[in-house]
mmCIF file of C-alpha atoms in Angstrom:
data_model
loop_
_atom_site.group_PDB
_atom_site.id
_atom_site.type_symbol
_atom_site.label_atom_id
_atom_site.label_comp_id
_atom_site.label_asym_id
_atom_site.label_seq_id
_atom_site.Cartn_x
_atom_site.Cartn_y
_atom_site.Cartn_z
ATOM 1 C CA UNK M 1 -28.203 -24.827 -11.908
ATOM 2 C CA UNK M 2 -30.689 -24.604 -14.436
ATOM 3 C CA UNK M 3 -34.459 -25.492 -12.992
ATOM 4 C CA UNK M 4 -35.868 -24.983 -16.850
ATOM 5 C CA UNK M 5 -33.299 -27.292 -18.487
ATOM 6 C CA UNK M 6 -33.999 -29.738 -15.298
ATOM 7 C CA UNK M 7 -37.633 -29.876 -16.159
ATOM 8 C CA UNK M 8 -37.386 -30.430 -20.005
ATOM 9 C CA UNK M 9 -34.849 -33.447 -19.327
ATOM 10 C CA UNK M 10 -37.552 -34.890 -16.685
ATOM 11 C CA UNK M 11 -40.293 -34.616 -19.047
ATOM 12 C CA UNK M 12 -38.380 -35.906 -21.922
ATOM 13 C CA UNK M 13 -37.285 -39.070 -20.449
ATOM 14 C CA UNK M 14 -40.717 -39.687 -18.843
ATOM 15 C CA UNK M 15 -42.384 -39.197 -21.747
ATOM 16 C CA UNK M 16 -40.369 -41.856 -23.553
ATOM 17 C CA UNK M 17 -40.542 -44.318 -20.310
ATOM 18 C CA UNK M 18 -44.340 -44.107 -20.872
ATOM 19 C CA UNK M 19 -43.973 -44.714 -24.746
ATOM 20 C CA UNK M 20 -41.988 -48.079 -23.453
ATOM 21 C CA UNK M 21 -44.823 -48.718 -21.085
ATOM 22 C CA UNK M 22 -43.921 -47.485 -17.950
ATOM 23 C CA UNK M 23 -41.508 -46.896 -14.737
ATOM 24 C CA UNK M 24 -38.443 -49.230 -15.131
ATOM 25 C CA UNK M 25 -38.785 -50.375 -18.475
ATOM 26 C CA UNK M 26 -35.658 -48.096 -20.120
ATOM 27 C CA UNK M 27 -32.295 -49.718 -20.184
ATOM 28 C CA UNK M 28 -31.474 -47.583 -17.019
ATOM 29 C CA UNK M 29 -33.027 -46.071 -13.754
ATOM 30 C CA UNK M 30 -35.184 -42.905 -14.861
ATOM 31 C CA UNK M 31 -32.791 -40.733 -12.288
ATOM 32 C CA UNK M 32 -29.780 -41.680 -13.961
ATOM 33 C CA UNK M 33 -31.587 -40.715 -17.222
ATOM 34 C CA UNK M 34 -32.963 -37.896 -16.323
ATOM 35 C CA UNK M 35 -29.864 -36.376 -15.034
ATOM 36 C CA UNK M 36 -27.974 -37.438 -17.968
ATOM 37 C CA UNK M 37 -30.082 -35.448 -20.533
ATOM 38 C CA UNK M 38 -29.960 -32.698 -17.621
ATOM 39 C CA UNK M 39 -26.280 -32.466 -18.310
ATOM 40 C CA UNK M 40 -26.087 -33.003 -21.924
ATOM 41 C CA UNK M 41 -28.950 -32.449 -24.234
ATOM 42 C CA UNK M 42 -26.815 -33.726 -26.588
ATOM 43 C CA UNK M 43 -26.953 -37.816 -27.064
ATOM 44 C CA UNK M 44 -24.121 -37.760 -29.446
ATOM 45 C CA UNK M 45 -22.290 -37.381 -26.478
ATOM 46 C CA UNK M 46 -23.465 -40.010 -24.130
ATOM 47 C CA UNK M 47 -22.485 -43.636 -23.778
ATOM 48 C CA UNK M 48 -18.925 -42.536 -25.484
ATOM 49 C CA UNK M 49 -16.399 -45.380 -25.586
ATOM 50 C CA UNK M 50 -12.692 -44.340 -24.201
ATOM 51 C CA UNK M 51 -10.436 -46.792 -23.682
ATOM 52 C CA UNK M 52 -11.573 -49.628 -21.900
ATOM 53 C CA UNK M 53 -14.614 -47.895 -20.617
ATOM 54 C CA UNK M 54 -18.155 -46.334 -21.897
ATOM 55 C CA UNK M 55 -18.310 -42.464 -20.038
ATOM 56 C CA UNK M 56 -21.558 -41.321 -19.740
ATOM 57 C CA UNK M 57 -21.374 -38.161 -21.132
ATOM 58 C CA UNK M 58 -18.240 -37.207 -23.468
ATOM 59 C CA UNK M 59 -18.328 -33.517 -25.080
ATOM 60 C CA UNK M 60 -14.955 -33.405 -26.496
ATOM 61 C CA UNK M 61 -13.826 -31.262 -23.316
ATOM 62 C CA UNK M 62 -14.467 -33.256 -20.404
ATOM 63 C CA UNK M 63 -16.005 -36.581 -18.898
ATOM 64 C CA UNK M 64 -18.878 -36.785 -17.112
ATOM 65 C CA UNK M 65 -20.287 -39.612 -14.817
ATOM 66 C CA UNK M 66 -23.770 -39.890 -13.117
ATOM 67 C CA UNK M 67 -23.359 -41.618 -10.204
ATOM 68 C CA UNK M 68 -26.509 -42.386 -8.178
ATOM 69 C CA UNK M 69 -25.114 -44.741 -5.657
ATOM 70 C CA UNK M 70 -21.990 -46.212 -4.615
ATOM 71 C CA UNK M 71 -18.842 -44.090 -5.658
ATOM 72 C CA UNK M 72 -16.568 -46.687 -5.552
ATOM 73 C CA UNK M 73 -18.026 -47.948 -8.396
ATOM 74 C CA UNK M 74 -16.461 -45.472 -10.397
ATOM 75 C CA UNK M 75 -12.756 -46.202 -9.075
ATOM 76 C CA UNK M 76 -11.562 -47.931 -11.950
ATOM 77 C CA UNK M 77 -12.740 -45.448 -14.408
ATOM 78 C CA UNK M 78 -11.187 -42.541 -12.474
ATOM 79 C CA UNK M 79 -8.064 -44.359 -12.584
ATOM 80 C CA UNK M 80 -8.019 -44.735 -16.130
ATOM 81 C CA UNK M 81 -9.760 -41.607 -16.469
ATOM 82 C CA UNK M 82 -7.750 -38.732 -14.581
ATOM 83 C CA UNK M 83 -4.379 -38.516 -16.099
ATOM 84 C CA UNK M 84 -5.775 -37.597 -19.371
ATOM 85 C CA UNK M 85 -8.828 -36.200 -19.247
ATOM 86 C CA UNK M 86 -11.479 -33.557 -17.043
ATOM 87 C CA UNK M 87 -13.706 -35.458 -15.524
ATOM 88 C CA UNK M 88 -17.043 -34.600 -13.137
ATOM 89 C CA UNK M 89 -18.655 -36.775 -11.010
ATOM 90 C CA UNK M 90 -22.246 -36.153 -10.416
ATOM 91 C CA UNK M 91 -23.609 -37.586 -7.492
ATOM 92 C CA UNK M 92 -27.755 -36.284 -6.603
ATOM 93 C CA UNK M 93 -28.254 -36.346 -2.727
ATOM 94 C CA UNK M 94 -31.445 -37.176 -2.262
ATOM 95 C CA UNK M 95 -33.416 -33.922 -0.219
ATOM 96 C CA UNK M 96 -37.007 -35.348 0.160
ATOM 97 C CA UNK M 97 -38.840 -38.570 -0.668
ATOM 98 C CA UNK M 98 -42.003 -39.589 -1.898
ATOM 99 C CA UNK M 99 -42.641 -42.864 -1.378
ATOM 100 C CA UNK M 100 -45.135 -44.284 -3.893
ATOM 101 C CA UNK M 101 -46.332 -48.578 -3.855
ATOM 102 C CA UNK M 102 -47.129 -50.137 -6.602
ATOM 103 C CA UNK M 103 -49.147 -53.431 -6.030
ATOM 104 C CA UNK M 104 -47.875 -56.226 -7.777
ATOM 105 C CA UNK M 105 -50.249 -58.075 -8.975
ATOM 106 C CA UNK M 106 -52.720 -55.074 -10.064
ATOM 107 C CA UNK M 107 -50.226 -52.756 -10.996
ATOM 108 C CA UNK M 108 -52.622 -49.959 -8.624
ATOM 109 C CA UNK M 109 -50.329 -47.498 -7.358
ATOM 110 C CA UNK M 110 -50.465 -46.292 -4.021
ATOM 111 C CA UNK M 111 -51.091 -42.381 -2.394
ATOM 112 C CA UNK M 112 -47.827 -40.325 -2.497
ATOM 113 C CA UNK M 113 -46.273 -41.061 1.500
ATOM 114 C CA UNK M 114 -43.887 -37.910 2.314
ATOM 115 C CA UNK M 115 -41.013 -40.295 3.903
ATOM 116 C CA UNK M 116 -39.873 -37.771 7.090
ATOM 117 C CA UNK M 117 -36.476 -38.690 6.274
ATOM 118 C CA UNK M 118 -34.084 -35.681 4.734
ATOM 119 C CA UNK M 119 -31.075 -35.611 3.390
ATOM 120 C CA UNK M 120 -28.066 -33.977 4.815
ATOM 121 C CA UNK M 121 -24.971 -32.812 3.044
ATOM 122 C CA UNK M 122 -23.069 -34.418 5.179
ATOM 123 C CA UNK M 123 -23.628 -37.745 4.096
ATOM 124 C CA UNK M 124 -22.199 -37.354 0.764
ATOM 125 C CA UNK M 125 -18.906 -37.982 2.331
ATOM 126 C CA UNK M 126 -19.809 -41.773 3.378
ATOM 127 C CA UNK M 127 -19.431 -41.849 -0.507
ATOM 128 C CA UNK M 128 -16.787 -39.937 -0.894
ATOM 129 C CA UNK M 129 -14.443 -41.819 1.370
ATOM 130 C CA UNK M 130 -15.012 -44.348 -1.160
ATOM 131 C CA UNK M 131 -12.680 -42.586 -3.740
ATOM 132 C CA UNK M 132 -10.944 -40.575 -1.471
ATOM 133 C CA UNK M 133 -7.562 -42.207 -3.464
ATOM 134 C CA UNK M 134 -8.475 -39.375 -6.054
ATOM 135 C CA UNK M 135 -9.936 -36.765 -4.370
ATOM 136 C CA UNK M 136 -6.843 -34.598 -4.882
ATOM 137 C CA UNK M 137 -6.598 -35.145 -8.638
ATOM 138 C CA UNK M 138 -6.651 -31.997 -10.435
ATOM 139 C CA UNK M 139 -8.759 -32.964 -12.838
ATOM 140 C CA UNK M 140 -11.333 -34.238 -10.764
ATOM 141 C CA UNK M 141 -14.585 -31.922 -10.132
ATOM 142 C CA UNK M 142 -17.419 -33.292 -7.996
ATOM 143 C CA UNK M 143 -21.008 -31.779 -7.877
ATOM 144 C CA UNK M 144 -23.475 -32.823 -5.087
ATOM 145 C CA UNK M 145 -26.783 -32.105 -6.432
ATOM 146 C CA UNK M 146 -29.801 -31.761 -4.374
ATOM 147 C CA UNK M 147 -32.756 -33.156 -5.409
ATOM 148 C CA UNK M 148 -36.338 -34.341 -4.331
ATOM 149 C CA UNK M 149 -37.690 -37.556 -5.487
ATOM 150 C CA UNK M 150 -40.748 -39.642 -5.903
ATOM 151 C CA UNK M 151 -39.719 -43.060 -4.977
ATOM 152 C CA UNK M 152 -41.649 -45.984 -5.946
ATOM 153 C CA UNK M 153 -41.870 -49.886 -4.618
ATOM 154 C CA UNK M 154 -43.036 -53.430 -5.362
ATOM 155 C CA UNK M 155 -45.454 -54.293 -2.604
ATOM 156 C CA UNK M 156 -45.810 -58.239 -2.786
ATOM 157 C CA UNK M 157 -47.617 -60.744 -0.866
ATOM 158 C CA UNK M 158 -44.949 -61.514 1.604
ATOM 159 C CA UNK M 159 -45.064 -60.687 4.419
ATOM 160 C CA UNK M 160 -41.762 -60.108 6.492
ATOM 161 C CA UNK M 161 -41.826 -59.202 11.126
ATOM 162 C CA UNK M 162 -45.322 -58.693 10.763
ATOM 163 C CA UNK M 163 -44.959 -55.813 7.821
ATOM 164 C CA UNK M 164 -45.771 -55.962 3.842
ATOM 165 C CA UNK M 165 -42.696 -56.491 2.021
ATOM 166 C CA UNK M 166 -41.395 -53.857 -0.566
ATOM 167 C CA UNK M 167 -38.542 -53.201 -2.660
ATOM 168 C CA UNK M 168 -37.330 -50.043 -4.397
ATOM 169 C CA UNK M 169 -38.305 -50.014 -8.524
ATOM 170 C CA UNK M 170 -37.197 -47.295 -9.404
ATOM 171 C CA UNK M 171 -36.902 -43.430 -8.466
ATOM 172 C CA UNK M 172 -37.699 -40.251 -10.394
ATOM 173 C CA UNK M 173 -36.334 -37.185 -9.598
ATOM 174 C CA UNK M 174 -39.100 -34.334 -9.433
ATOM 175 C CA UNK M 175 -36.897 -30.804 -8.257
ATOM 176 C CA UNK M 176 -34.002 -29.912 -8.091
ATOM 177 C CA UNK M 177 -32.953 -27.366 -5.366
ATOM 178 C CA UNK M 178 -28.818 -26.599 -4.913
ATOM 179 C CA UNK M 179 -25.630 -28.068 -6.524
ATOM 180 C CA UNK M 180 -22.582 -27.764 -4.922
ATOM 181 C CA UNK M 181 -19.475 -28.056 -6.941
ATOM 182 C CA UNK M 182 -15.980 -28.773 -5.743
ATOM 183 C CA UNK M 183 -13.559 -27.839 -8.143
ATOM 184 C CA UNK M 184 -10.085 -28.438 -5.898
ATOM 185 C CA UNK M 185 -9.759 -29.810 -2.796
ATOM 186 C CA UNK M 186 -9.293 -26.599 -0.842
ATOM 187 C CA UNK M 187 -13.188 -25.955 -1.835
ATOM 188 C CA UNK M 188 -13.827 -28.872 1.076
ATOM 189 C CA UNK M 189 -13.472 -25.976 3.782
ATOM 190 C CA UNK M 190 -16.525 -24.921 2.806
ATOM 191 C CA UNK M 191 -17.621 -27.975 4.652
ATOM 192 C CA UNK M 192 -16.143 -26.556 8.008
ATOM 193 C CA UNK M 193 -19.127 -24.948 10.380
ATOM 194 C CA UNK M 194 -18.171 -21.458 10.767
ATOM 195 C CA UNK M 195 -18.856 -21.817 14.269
ATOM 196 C CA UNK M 196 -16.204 -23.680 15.271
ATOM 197 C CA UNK M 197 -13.002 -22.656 17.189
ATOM 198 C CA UNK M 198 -9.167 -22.969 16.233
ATOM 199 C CA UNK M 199 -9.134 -25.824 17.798
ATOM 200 C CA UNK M 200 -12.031 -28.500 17.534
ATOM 201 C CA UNK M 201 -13.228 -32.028 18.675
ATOM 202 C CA UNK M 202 -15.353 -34.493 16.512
ATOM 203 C CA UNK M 203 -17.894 -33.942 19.283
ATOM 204 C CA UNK M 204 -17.610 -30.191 18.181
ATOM 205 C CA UNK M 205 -17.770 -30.627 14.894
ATOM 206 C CA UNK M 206 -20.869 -33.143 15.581
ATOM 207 C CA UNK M 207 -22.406 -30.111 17.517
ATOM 208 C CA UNK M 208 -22.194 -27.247 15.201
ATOM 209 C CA UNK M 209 -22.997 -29.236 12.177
ATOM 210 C CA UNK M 210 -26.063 -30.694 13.306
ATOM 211 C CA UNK M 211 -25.313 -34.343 12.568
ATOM 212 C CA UNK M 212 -24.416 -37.155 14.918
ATOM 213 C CA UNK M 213 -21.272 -38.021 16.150
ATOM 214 C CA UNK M 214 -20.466 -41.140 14.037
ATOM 215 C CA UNK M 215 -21.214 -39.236 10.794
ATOM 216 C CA UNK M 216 -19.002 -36.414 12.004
ATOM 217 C CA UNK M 217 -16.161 -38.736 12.399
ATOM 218 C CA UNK M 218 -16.293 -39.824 9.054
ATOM 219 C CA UNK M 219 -16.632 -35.940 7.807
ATOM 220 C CA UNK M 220 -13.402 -35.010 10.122
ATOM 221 C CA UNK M 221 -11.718 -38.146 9.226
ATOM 222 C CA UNK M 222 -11.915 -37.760 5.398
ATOM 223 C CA UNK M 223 -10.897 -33.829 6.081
ATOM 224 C CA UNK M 224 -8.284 -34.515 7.599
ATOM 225 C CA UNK M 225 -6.569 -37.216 5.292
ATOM 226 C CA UNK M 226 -7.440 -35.046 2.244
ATOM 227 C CA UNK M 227 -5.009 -32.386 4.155
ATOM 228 C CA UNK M 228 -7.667 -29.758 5.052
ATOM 229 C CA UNK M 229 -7.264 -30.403 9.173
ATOM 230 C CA UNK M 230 -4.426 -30.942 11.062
ATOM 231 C CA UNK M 231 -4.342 -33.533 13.652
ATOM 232 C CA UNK M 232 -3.155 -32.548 17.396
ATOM 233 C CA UNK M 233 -2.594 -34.732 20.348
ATOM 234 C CA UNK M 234 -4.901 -37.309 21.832
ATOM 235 C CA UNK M 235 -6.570 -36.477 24.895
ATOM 236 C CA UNK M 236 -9.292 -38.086 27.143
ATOM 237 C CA UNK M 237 -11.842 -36.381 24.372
ATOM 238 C CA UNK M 238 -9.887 -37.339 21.542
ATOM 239 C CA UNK M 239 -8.003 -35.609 18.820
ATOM 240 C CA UNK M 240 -7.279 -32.053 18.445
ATOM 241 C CA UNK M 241 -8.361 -30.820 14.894
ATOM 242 C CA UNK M 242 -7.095 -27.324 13.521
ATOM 243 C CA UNK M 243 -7.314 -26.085 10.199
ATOM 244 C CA UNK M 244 -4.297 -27.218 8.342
ATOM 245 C CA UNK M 245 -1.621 -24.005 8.248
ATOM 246 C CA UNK M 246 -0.664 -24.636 4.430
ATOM 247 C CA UNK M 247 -3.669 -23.732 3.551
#
């Protein structure tokens, strides 16, 4: 992770989104700009046509495709994608927000609100079960990168339970902090508290990863699918997970 090369993307692209008068105004969101340039200086390389699809980023070596939201998006291009070429799938997990209003009829923006909402790494896998079909592939690499944001919304006239209405505009990434890369699918164990037994519970795996139960059900779920847990018997607390043995 490179904070230097981070910064000169961010700058770049916000210096040409105020040359095109302002947030929102370039053919796409300023975070999926931003971490374009981030991954390829190079715009030769992006919007490259293969096949029946335009890849982000093409360098001759490998695909690359920014994902901001909604992985499943990118299922028909990693069908078409996989069996002939390297391809990453960047997906930035949002650490801290900003939120920032912008009042639509003056165009006034609001005081920066820290939202007290933070993101956990555990949630990357509600989007990951959405292309868990190729999570196997071995030419698949996926990088979670953490990153804070400065998030900024419409606020119109309307006025919706007794509260402003507002919708999101657009969002601009400000840091970056950590980037996790999976480059195989054993890599997931890293996922695995280290505090947990031989044996485990979703309620155990809830408690020793900090998150709550539902999400850890999902986590274990996708885990175990993907072949990285075993599944035991069914008891009054429910499955027995292990650590799958061919490991």
């Amino acid at each position: 992770m490179d904070k230097d090369a981070f910064e000169l993307a961010k700058r770049k692209v916000l210096r040409e989104t105020r040359e095109n008068m302002g947030i929102g105004t370039l053919s796409e969101k300023t975070m999926h700009a931003v971490l374009k340039l981030y991954y390829c200086p190079d715009r030769d390389m992006h919007e490259v046509v293969i096949g029946n699809y335009v890849a982000d980023i093409y360098n001759g070596d490998r695909i690359i495709e920014i994902q901001t939201q909604n992985l499943g998006k990118l299922r028909p291009k990693l069908e078409y994608y996989l069996d002939e070429y390297k391809v990453t799938v960047v997906h930035p997990l949002i650490r801290e927000t900003k939120i920032i209003l912008i009042d639509e009829t003056t165009g006034e923006h609001s005081k920066p609100r820290k939202s007290p909402r933070k993101g956990n790494i555990y949630e990357v896998f509600l989007e990951l079960y959405r292309i868990i079909d190729y999570l196997k592939h071995p030419n698949l690499e996926i990088r979670i990168l953490f990153t804070d944001v400065e998030e900024y919304k419409i606020r119109d006239a309307r006025v919706k339970r007794g509260r402003l209405v507002s919708s999101r505009y657009d969002r601009i990434p400000t840091n970056v902090e950590e980037e996790i890369v999976i480059e195989r699918y054993e890599d997931y164990l890293m996922f695995i508290p280290i505090g947990l037994g031989e044996s485990f519970y979703v309620k155990d795996f809830a408690k020793e990863a900090g998150i709550h139960r539902d999400l850890a059900q999902s986590v274990v779920s996708l885990l175990y699918k993907i072949g990285i847990l075993d599944r035991g018997e069914r008891d009054k607390n429910g499955y027995v997970y292990s650590i799958a043995e061919n490991l």
